[in-house]
Short mmCIF file of N, CA and C in Angstrom, two decimals:
data_model
loop_
_atom_site.label_atom_id
_atom_site.label_comp_id
_atom_site.label_asym_id
_atom_site.label_seq_id
_atom_site.Cartn_x
_atom_site.Cartn_y
_atom_site.Cartn_z
N MET A 2 3.44 22.51 72.60
CA MET A 2 2.81 23.54 73.41
C MET A 2 1.33 23.20 73.56
N LYS A 3 0.83 23.24 74.79
CA LYS A 3 -0.56 22.92 75.06
C LYS A 3 -1.48 24.03 74.56
N ARG A 4 -2.53 23.62 73.85
CA ARG A 4 -3.50 24.58 73.33
C ARG A 4 -4.41 25.06 74.46
N PRO A 5 -4.70 26.36 74.50
CA PRO A 5 -5.59 26.87 75.55
C PRO A 5 -7.05 26.52 75.25
N GLU A 6 -7.87 26.58 76.25
CA GLU A 6 -9.31 26.45 76.06
C GLU A 6 -9.82 27.80 75.57
N PRO A 7 -10.66 27.81 74.54
CA PRO A 7 -11.20 29.09 74.05
C PRO A 7 -12.05 29.79 75.11
N THR A 8 -11.92 31.10 75.16
CA THR A 8 -12.77 31.92 76.02
C THR A 8 -13.76 32.65 75.12
N LEU A 9 -14.64 33.38 75.73
CA LEU A 9 -15.59 34.20 74.98
C LEU A 9 -15.14 35.65 74.93
N GLN A 10 -13.90 35.90 75.36
CA GLN A 10 -13.37 37.25 75.43
C GLN A 10 -12.68 37.61 74.11
N GLU A 11 -13.09 38.72 73.51
CA GLU A 11 -12.47 39.17 72.27
C GLU A 11 -11.35 40.15 72.56
N ARG A 12 -10.28 40.01 71.81
CA ARG A 12 -9.15 40.94 71.86
C ARG A 12 -9.24 41.86 70.64
N PHE A 13 -8.75 43.05 70.78
CA PHE A 13 -8.80 44.03 69.70
C PHE A 13 -7.41 44.60 69.46
N PHE A 14 -7.22 45.11 68.27
CA PHE A 14 -6.00 45.84 67.96
C PHE A 14 -6.39 47.04 67.12
N ASN A 15 -5.48 47.99 66.98
CA ASN A 15 -5.77 49.25 66.31
C ASN A 15 -5.88 49.09 64.80
N ALA A 16 -6.67 49.93 64.19
CA ALA A 16 -6.87 49.88 62.75
C ALA A 16 -5.58 50.11 61.97
N ASP A 17 -4.62 50.82 62.54
CA ASP A 17 -3.36 51.06 61.83
C ASP A 17 -2.29 50.02 62.16
N ASP A 18 -2.61 49.05 63.02
CA ASP A 18 -1.68 47.95 63.31
C ASP A 18 -1.76 46.89 62.21
N ILE A 19 -0.63 46.30 61.89
CA ILE A 19 -0.58 45.21 60.93
C ILE A 19 0.12 44.04 61.61
N ILE A 20 -0.56 42.90 61.67
CA ILE A 20 0.02 41.68 62.20
C ILE A 20 0.77 41.01 61.05
N VAL A 21 2.04 40.75 61.23
CA VAL A 21 2.87 40.17 60.17
C VAL A 21 3.51 38.88 60.65
N SER A 22 3.48 37.88 59.78
CA SER A 22 4.20 36.64 60.04
C SER A 22 4.69 36.06 58.73
N LYS A 23 5.75 35.26 58.86
CA LYS A 23 6.29 34.52 57.72
C LYS A 23 6.47 33.08 58.17
N THR A 24 6.23 32.15 57.24
CA THR A 24 6.40 30.73 57.54
C THR A 24 7.27 30.07 56.49
N ASP A 25 7.74 28.88 56.82
CA ASP A 25 8.41 28.05 55.83
C ASP A 25 7.34 27.32 55.02
N LEU A 26 7.76 26.42 54.16
CA LEU A 26 6.81 25.71 53.30
C LEU A 26 5.84 24.83 54.06
N LYS A 27 6.21 24.41 55.25
CA LYS A 27 5.33 23.55 56.05
C LYS A 27 4.46 24.34 57.02
N GLY A 28 4.53 25.68 56.96
CA GLY A 28 3.69 26.50 57.82
C GLY A 28 4.27 26.77 59.19
N ARG A 29 5.56 26.50 59.40
CA ARG A 29 6.21 26.81 60.67
C ARG A 29 6.66 28.26 60.67
N LEU A 30 6.39 28.94 61.76
CA LEU A 30 6.72 30.37 61.86
C LEU A 30 8.23 30.59 61.85
N VAL A 31 8.67 31.48 60.96
CA VAL A 31 10.08 31.87 60.90
C VAL A 31 10.26 33.36 61.22
N TYR A 32 9.16 34.11 61.23
CA TYR A 32 9.21 35.53 61.60
C TYR A 32 7.83 35.94 62.10
N VAL A 33 7.82 36.74 63.16
CA VAL A 33 6.59 37.38 63.65
C VAL A 33 6.96 38.79 64.08
N ASN A 34 6.06 39.74 63.88
CA ASN A 34 6.35 41.10 64.34
C ASN A 34 5.81 41.31 65.75
N ASP A 35 6.10 42.46 66.30
CA ASP A 35 5.68 42.77 67.67
C ASP A 35 4.16 42.76 67.82
N VAL A 36 3.44 43.17 66.79
CA VAL A 36 1.98 43.19 66.87
C VAL A 36 1.44 41.76 66.97
N PHE A 37 2.01 40.83 66.19
CA PHE A 37 1.63 39.42 66.29
C PHE A 37 1.76 38.96 67.74
N CYS A 38 2.89 39.28 68.34
CA CYS A 38 3.15 38.84 69.71
C CYS A 38 2.22 39.51 70.72
N SER A 39 2.03 40.81 70.59
CA SER A 39 1.21 41.51 71.59
C SER A 39 -0.25 41.11 71.50
N VAL A 40 -0.80 40.97 70.30
CA VAL A 40 -2.20 40.59 70.17
C VAL A 40 -2.40 39.14 70.60
N GLY A 41 -1.49 38.27 70.23
CA GLY A 41 -1.60 36.85 70.56
C GLY A 41 -1.09 36.48 71.94
N LEU A 42 -0.48 37.44 72.65
CA LEU A 42 0.04 37.22 74.00
C LEU A 42 1.18 36.20 74.05
N TYR A 43 1.92 36.09 72.97
CA TYR A 43 3.06 35.20 72.89
C TYR A 43 4.35 36.00 72.82
N SER A 44 5.43 35.41 73.25
CA SER A 44 6.75 35.99 73.00
C SER A 44 7.23 35.43 71.66
N GLU A 45 8.15 36.13 71.04
CA GLU A 45 8.72 35.66 69.79
C GLU A 45 9.33 34.27 69.98
N ARG A 46 10.03 34.08 71.07
CA ARG A 46 10.68 32.80 71.35
C ARG A 46 9.68 31.64 71.43
N GLU A 47 8.49 31.91 71.97
CA GLU A 47 7.48 30.86 72.10
C GLU A 47 6.93 30.38 70.77
N VAL A 48 6.90 31.26 69.78
CA VAL A 48 6.23 30.90 68.52
C VAL A 48 7.16 30.54 67.37
N LEU A 49 8.37 31.07 67.35
CA LEU A 49 9.25 30.75 66.22
C LEU A 49 9.51 29.24 66.19
N GLY A 50 9.35 28.66 65.01
CA GLY A 50 9.51 27.23 64.84
C GLY A 50 8.22 26.44 65.05
N GLN A 51 7.22 27.09 65.61
CA GLN A 51 5.92 26.44 65.84
C GLN A 51 5.06 26.55 64.58
N PRO A 52 4.10 25.64 64.41
CA PRO A 52 3.17 25.78 63.29
C PRO A 52 2.34 27.06 63.45
N HIS A 53 2.06 27.72 62.33
CA HIS A 53 1.24 28.93 62.38
C HIS A 53 -0.11 28.62 63.02
N ALA A 54 -0.54 27.38 62.94
CA ALA A 54 -1.81 26.96 63.53
C ALA A 54 -1.84 27.12 65.04
N ILE A 55 -0.73 27.53 65.64
CA ILE A 55 -0.72 27.79 67.08
C ILE A 55 -1.78 28.83 67.45
N VAL A 56 -2.14 29.72 66.51
CA VAL A 56 -3.15 30.75 66.78
C VAL A 56 -4.51 30.38 66.18
N ARG A 57 -4.64 29.18 65.66
CA ARG A 57 -5.90 28.78 65.03
C ARG A 57 -7.00 28.57 66.08
N HIS A 58 -8.11 29.22 65.85
CA HIS A 58 -9.26 29.09 66.75
C HIS A 58 -10.12 27.93 66.28
N PRO A 59 -10.67 27.12 67.19
CA PRO A 59 -11.50 25.99 66.78
C PRO A 59 -12.80 26.38 66.07
N ASP A 60 -13.18 27.65 66.12
CA ASP A 60 -14.36 28.11 65.39
C ASP A 60 -14.09 28.30 63.91
N MET A 61 -12.85 28.14 63.48
CA MET A 61 -12.51 28.32 62.06
C MET A 61 -12.76 27.03 61.29
N PRO A 62 -13.53 27.13 60.19
CA PRO A 62 -13.76 25.95 59.36
C PRO A 62 -12.48 25.51 58.66
N ARG A 63 -12.27 24.20 58.60
CA ARG A 63 -11.12 23.66 57.90
C ARG A 63 -11.17 23.99 56.42
N ALA A 64 -12.37 24.17 55.88
CA ALA A 64 -12.51 24.49 54.45
C ALA A 64 -11.79 25.78 54.09
N ILE A 65 -11.81 26.76 54.96
CA ILE A 65 -11.15 28.03 54.68
C ILE A 65 -9.65 27.82 54.59
N PHE A 66 -9.09 27.01 55.49
CA PHE A 66 -7.65 26.74 55.43
C PHE A 66 -7.29 25.85 54.25
N ALA A 67 -8.17 24.94 53.88
CA ALA A 67 -7.92 24.11 52.69
C ALA A 67 -7.85 25.01 51.45
N LEU A 68 -8.77 25.96 51.35
CA LEU A 68 -8.76 26.92 50.24
C LEU A 68 -7.50 27.75 50.27
N LEU A 69 -7.15 28.25 51.45
CA LEU A 69 -5.96 29.08 51.60
C LEU A 69 -4.71 28.33 51.15
N TRP A 70 -4.51 27.10 51.64
CA TRP A 70 -3.32 26.33 51.29
C TRP A 70 -3.29 25.99 49.81
N GLN A 71 -4.43 25.65 49.25
CA GLN A 71 -4.48 25.34 47.81
C GLN A 71 -4.03 26.55 46.99
N ARG A 72 -4.50 27.72 47.38
CA ARG A 72 -4.14 28.94 46.65
C ARG A 72 -2.67 29.27 46.77
N ILE A 73 -2.16 29.34 47.99
CA ILE A 73 -0.78 29.81 48.14
C ILE A 73 0.23 28.79 47.64
N GLN A 74 -0.08 27.50 47.75
CA GLN A 74 0.85 26.49 47.23
C GLN A 74 0.90 26.51 45.71
N SER A 75 -0.17 27.05 45.08
CA SER A 75 -0.16 27.16 43.62
C SER A 75 0.40 28.50 43.16
N GLY A 76 0.89 29.30 44.12
CA GLY A 76 1.54 30.56 43.76
C GLY A 76 0.62 31.76 43.73
N ARG A 77 -0.60 31.62 44.23
CA ARG A 77 -1.55 32.74 44.22
C ARG A 77 -1.73 33.30 45.62
N GLU A 78 -2.14 34.54 45.68
CA GLU A 78 -2.45 35.17 46.95
C GLU A 78 -3.88 34.81 47.35
N VAL A 79 -4.20 35.05 48.61
CA VAL A 79 -5.56 34.84 49.08
C VAL A 79 -5.86 35.85 50.18
N PHE A 80 -7.10 36.30 50.19
CA PHE A 80 -7.62 37.14 51.25
C PHE A 80 -8.65 36.31 52.00
N ALA A 81 -8.64 36.39 53.33
CA ALA A 81 -9.60 35.61 54.12
C ALA A 81 -9.82 36.26 55.47
N TYR A 82 -11.03 36.11 55.96
CA TYR A 82 -11.32 36.49 57.34
C TYR A 82 -10.99 35.29 58.20
N VAL A 83 -10.24 35.53 59.27
CA VAL A 83 -9.79 34.44 60.13
C VAL A 83 -10.00 34.83 61.59
N LYS A 84 -10.56 33.88 62.33
CA LYS A 84 -10.69 34.03 63.78
C LYS A 84 -9.50 33.31 64.40
N ASN A 85 -8.66 34.06 65.08
CA ASN A 85 -7.47 33.52 65.72
C ASN A 85 -7.67 33.42 67.23
N MET A 86 -6.78 32.69 67.88
CA MET A 86 -6.86 32.52 69.32
C MET A 86 -5.53 32.89 69.97
N ALA A 87 -5.62 33.72 70.99
CA ALA A 87 -4.44 34.14 71.76
C ALA A 87 -4.01 33.03 72.72
N LYS A 88 -2.86 33.20 73.28
CA LYS A 88 -2.28 32.22 74.19
C LYS A 88 -3.19 31.90 75.38
N ASN A 89 -4.00 32.87 75.81
CA ASN A 89 -4.88 32.67 76.96
C ASN A 89 -6.28 32.17 76.56
N GLY A 90 -6.51 31.92 75.25
CA GLY A 90 -7.80 31.43 74.79
C GLY A 90 -8.73 32.51 74.26
N ASP A 91 -8.39 33.79 74.46
CA ASP A 91 -9.19 34.87 73.89
C ASP A 91 -9.11 34.80 72.37
N TYR A 92 -10.08 35.39 71.69
CA TYR A 92 -10.09 35.37 70.23
C TYR A 92 -9.93 36.77 69.66
N TYR A 93 -9.50 36.81 68.40
CA TYR A 93 -9.42 38.07 67.67
C TYR A 93 -9.61 37.77 66.19
N TRP A 94 -10.34 38.63 65.52
CA TRP A 94 -10.60 38.49 64.09
C TRP A 94 -9.59 39.31 63.30
N VAL A 95 -9.23 38.79 62.13
CA VAL A 95 -8.33 39.50 61.22
C VAL A 95 -8.82 39.36 59.79
N LEU A 96 -8.46 40.32 58.98
CA LEU A 96 -8.57 40.20 57.52
C LEU A 96 -7.16 39.91 57.05
N ALA A 97 -6.95 38.67 56.62
CA ALA A 97 -5.61 38.20 56.25
C ALA A 97 -5.37 38.29 54.76
N HIS A 98 -4.18 38.69 54.40
CA HIS A 98 -3.69 38.66 53.03
C HIS A 98 -2.44 37.78 53.05
N VAL A 99 -2.54 36.61 52.43
CA VAL A 99 -1.46 35.63 52.47
C VAL A 99 -0.90 35.45 51.07
N THR A 100 0.41 35.50 50.96
CA THR A 100 1.08 35.37 49.66
C THR A 100 2.26 34.42 49.78
N PRO A 101 2.61 33.77 48.68
CA PRO A 101 3.85 32.99 48.68
C PRO A 101 5.05 33.92 48.65
N SER A 102 6.16 33.46 49.21
CA SER A 102 7.46 34.14 49.11
C SER A 102 8.31 33.31 48.16
N TYR A 103 9.18 33.98 47.41
CA TYR A 103 9.95 33.29 46.37
C TYR A 103 11.46 33.45 46.56
N THR A 104 12.19 32.45 46.11
CA THR A 104 13.65 32.54 46.03
C THR A 104 14.00 33.38 44.81
N LEU A 105 15.27 33.71 44.67
CA LEU A 105 15.71 34.44 43.47
C LEU A 105 15.50 33.60 42.21
N ALA A 106 15.47 32.28 42.35
CA ALA A 106 15.24 31.38 41.21
C ALA A 106 13.76 31.25 40.87
N GLY A 107 12.89 31.92 41.64
CA GLY A 107 11.47 31.90 41.34
C GLY A 107 10.70 30.74 41.95
N GLU A 108 11.31 30.05 42.92
CA GLU A 108 10.64 28.94 43.58
C GLU A 108 10.03 29.42 44.91
N ILE A 109 8.86 28.90 45.24
CA ILE A 109 8.24 29.25 46.51
C ILE A 109 9.08 28.68 47.64
N ASP A 110 9.43 29.55 48.60
CA ASP A 110 10.22 29.07 49.74
C ASP A 110 9.54 29.35 51.08
N GLY A 111 8.31 29.85 51.05
CA GLY A 111 7.58 30.12 52.28
C GLY A 111 6.38 30.98 51.98
N TYR A 112 5.79 31.50 53.05
CA TYR A 112 4.56 32.28 52.91
C TYR A 112 4.61 33.47 53.84
N HIS A 113 3.98 34.54 53.41
CA HIS A 113 3.98 35.81 54.13
C HIS A 113 2.53 36.22 54.34
N SER A 114 2.22 36.66 55.55
CA SER A 114 0.84 37.08 55.84
C SER A 114 0.84 38.42 56.55
N ASN A 115 0.01 39.32 56.03
CA ASN A 115 -0.29 40.60 56.67
C ASN A 115 -1.75 40.54 57.09
N ARG A 116 -2.02 40.93 58.33
CA ARG A 116 -3.39 40.89 58.80
C ARG A 116 -3.77 42.24 59.40
N ARG A 117 -4.96 42.66 59.00
CA ARG A 117 -5.49 43.95 59.46
C ARG A 117 -6.76 43.73 60.26
N LYS A 118 -7.16 44.78 60.94
CA LYS A 118 -8.40 44.76 61.69
C LYS A 118 -9.57 44.73 60.71
N PRO A 119 -10.48 43.78 60.85
CA PRO A 119 -11.62 43.72 59.93
C PRO A 119 -12.72 44.69 60.34
N GLN A 120 -13.57 45.02 59.39
CA GLN A 120 -14.75 45.83 59.70
C GLN A 120 -15.79 44.94 60.36
N ARG A 121 -16.44 45.44 61.39
CA ARG A 121 -17.44 44.66 62.13
C ARG A 121 -18.58 44.20 61.22
N ALA A 122 -18.98 45.03 60.27
CA ALA A 122 -20.06 44.64 59.36
C ALA A 122 -19.68 43.43 58.53
N ALA A 123 -18.42 43.30 58.18
CA ALA A 123 -17.96 42.14 57.41
C ALA A 123 -18.11 40.87 58.23
N LEU A 124 -17.81 40.95 59.51
CA LEU A 124 -17.91 39.77 60.37
C LEU A 124 -19.35 39.30 60.51
N ALA A 125 -20.30 40.22 60.42
CA ALA A 125 -21.71 39.84 60.49
C ALA A 125 -22.09 38.94 59.31
N ALA A 126 -21.42 39.09 58.18
CA ALA A 126 -21.67 38.23 57.02
C ALA A 126 -20.84 36.95 57.08
N ILE A 127 -19.65 37.03 57.63
CA ILE A 127 -18.73 35.88 57.67
C ILE A 127 -19.12 34.86 58.73
N GLU A 128 -19.48 35.33 59.91
CA GLU A 128 -19.72 34.40 61.02
C GLU A 128 -20.81 33.37 60.73
N PRO A 129 -21.97 33.74 60.16
CA PRO A 129 -22.97 32.70 59.86
C PRO A 129 -22.48 31.69 58.82
N LEU A 130 -21.74 32.15 57.83
CA LEU A 130 -21.18 31.25 56.82
C LEU A 130 -20.22 30.26 57.47
N TYR A 131 -19.33 30.76 58.32
CA TYR A 131 -18.36 29.89 58.97
C TYR A 131 -19.04 28.90 59.91
N ARG A 132 -20.10 29.34 60.62
CA ARG A 132 -20.84 28.41 61.49
C ARG A 132 -21.45 27.28 60.66
N ASP A 133 -21.99 27.62 59.49
CA ASP A 133 -22.58 26.61 58.60
C ASP A 133 -21.51 25.63 58.13
N LEU A 134 -20.36 26.14 57.74
CA LEU A 134 -19.27 25.26 57.29
C LEU A 134 -18.79 24.34 58.41
N LEU A 135 -18.67 24.89 59.61
CA LEU A 135 -18.25 24.07 60.76
C LEU A 135 -19.26 22.97 61.05
N ARG A 136 -20.54 23.30 60.96
CA ARG A 136 -21.59 22.31 61.19
C ARG A 136 -21.45 21.16 60.21
N LEU A 137 -21.21 21.47 58.94
CA LEU A 137 -21.05 20.44 57.92
C LEU A 137 -19.78 19.61 58.15
N GLU A 138 -18.74 20.24 58.61
CA GLU A 138 -17.48 19.53 58.86
C GLU A 138 -17.59 18.54 60.01
N ALA A 139 -18.56 18.75 60.89
CA ALA A 139 -18.73 17.88 62.05
C ALA A 139 -19.53 16.62 61.73
N VAL A 140 -20.10 16.53 60.52
CA VAL A 140 -20.93 15.39 60.14
C VAL A 140 -20.07 14.34 59.45
N GLY A 141 -20.16 13.09 59.92
CA GLY A 141 -19.41 12.00 59.30
C GLY A 141 -17.94 12.07 59.64
N ASP A 142 -17.13 11.41 58.82
CA ASP A 142 -15.69 11.43 59.09
C ASP A 142 -15.09 12.76 58.64
N ARG A 143 -13.88 13.02 59.07
CA ARG A 143 -13.22 14.32 58.80
C ARG A 143 -13.12 14.63 57.32
N LYS A 144 -12.70 13.64 56.53
CA LYS A 144 -12.50 13.88 55.10
C LYS A 144 -13.83 14.21 54.42
N ALA A 145 -14.86 13.42 54.71
CA ALA A 145 -16.18 13.67 54.10
C ALA A 145 -16.73 15.02 54.56
N GLY A 146 -16.55 15.34 55.84
CA GLY A 146 -17.02 16.63 56.35
C GLY A 146 -16.35 17.79 55.66
N LEU A 147 -15.05 17.67 55.44
CA LEU A 147 -14.32 18.73 54.75
C LEU A 147 -14.82 18.88 53.32
N GLN A 148 -15.02 17.78 52.62
CA GLN A 148 -15.50 17.85 51.23
C GLN A 148 -16.89 18.48 51.16
N THR A 149 -17.76 18.14 52.10
CA THR A 149 -19.10 18.73 52.15
C THR A 149 -19.02 20.22 52.42
N SER A 150 -18.14 20.61 53.34
CA SER A 150 -17.95 22.01 53.68
C SER A 150 -17.41 22.80 52.49
N LEU A 151 -16.44 22.24 51.78
CA LEU A 151 -15.90 22.91 50.59
C LEU A 151 -16.97 23.08 49.52
N ALA A 152 -17.80 22.06 49.35
CA ALA A 152 -18.89 22.15 48.36
C ALA A 152 -19.87 23.24 48.77
N ARG A 153 -20.17 23.36 50.05
CA ARG A 153 -21.08 24.41 50.53
C ARG A 153 -20.46 25.79 50.32
N LEU A 154 -19.17 25.91 50.56
CA LEU A 154 -18.49 27.19 50.33
C LEU A 154 -18.59 27.56 48.86
N ASP A 155 -18.33 26.62 47.97
CA ASP A 155 -18.46 26.88 46.53
C ASP A 155 -19.88 27.30 46.18
N ALA A 156 -20.87 26.60 46.75
CA ALA A 156 -22.27 26.92 46.47
C ALA A 156 -22.63 28.31 46.98
N ALA A 157 -22.15 28.66 48.17
CA ALA A 157 -22.42 29.98 48.73
C ALA A 157 -21.84 31.08 47.85
N MET A 158 -20.65 30.85 47.32
CA MET A 158 -20.04 31.84 46.44
C MET A 158 -20.79 31.93 45.11
N ALA A 159 -21.25 30.79 44.61
CA ALA A 159 -22.03 30.79 43.37
C ALA A 159 -23.35 31.55 43.58
N GLU A 160 -23.96 31.38 44.75
CA GLU A 160 -25.21 32.08 45.07
C GLU A 160 -25.03 33.59 45.04
N CYS A 161 -23.88 34.06 45.47
CA CYS A 161 -23.65 35.51 45.45
C CYS A 161 -22.94 35.96 44.18
N GLY A 162 -22.66 35.03 43.29
CA GLY A 162 -22.08 35.38 41.99
C GLY A 162 -20.65 35.86 42.06
N GLN A 163 -19.90 35.39 43.06
CA GLN A 163 -18.52 35.84 43.23
C GLN A 163 -17.65 34.67 43.65
N GLY A 164 -16.36 34.84 43.42
CA GLY A 164 -15.39 33.93 44.01
C GLY A 164 -15.14 34.35 45.44
N TYR A 165 -14.45 33.51 46.20
CA TYR A 165 -14.21 33.81 47.61
C TYR A 165 -13.45 35.12 47.79
N ASP A 166 -12.40 35.35 47.00
CA ASP A 166 -11.64 36.59 47.14
C ASP A 166 -12.50 37.82 46.89
N GLN A 167 -13.32 37.77 45.82
CA GLN A 167 -14.21 38.89 45.53
C GLN A 167 -15.17 39.12 46.69
N PHE A 168 -15.72 38.05 47.23
CA PHE A 168 -16.64 38.13 48.35
C PHE A 168 -15.97 38.80 49.55
N VAL A 169 -14.78 38.32 49.91
CA VAL A 169 -14.05 38.85 51.06
C VAL A 169 -13.70 40.33 50.84
N LEU A 170 -13.15 40.64 49.68
CA LEU A 170 -12.76 42.03 49.42
C LEU A 170 -13.97 42.94 49.34
N GLY A 171 -15.09 42.43 48.84
CA GLY A 171 -16.32 43.22 48.82
C GLY A 171 -16.79 43.59 50.22
N LEU A 172 -16.64 42.65 51.14
CA LEU A 172 -17.01 42.92 52.53
C LEU A 172 -16.04 43.90 53.16
N ALA A 173 -14.79 43.86 52.75
CA ALA A 173 -13.76 44.72 53.36
C ALA A 173 -13.98 46.19 53.05
N VAL A 174 -14.65 46.48 51.95
CA VAL A 174 -14.81 47.89 51.56
C VAL A 174 -16.20 48.45 51.87
N GLN A 175 -17.04 47.64 52.46
CA GLN A 175 -18.40 48.13 52.78
C GLN A 175 -18.37 49.06 53.96
#
């Protein structure tokens, strides 16, 4: 599926709406709810089987996804602010809660994400951090840029005396 060109148009959803998706171990969508489809302007048929990254906005630092994957693959949950992109290139922000899903035998067999509408004040703190991480990721080769960005994310969290989850959840309740 061809990726759209990003627009400067923001999409919104209601505070009581929850965007839900489930993926397999490789991040391919196996379930999406109606809110996922309506906000992203996709039909269920268009996205099932596609990588969840189909909604990834290019303004998102790779470091945030590296952190997210590291956490969920190790069996931990993660909270993150994510800028997503709709089928037409419009963007929308979410506060994501991503968790592993387990088989009855206790093995991870996929991932589940619930996303809510973020508070605007939280985005005022997140956007400059993400711009800084993206700037670092653009320097040198991809691998070195990612490592530099991850180091900056760690340093930023150390500066505020919190881990990433604490930082994100602190912004969510302000």
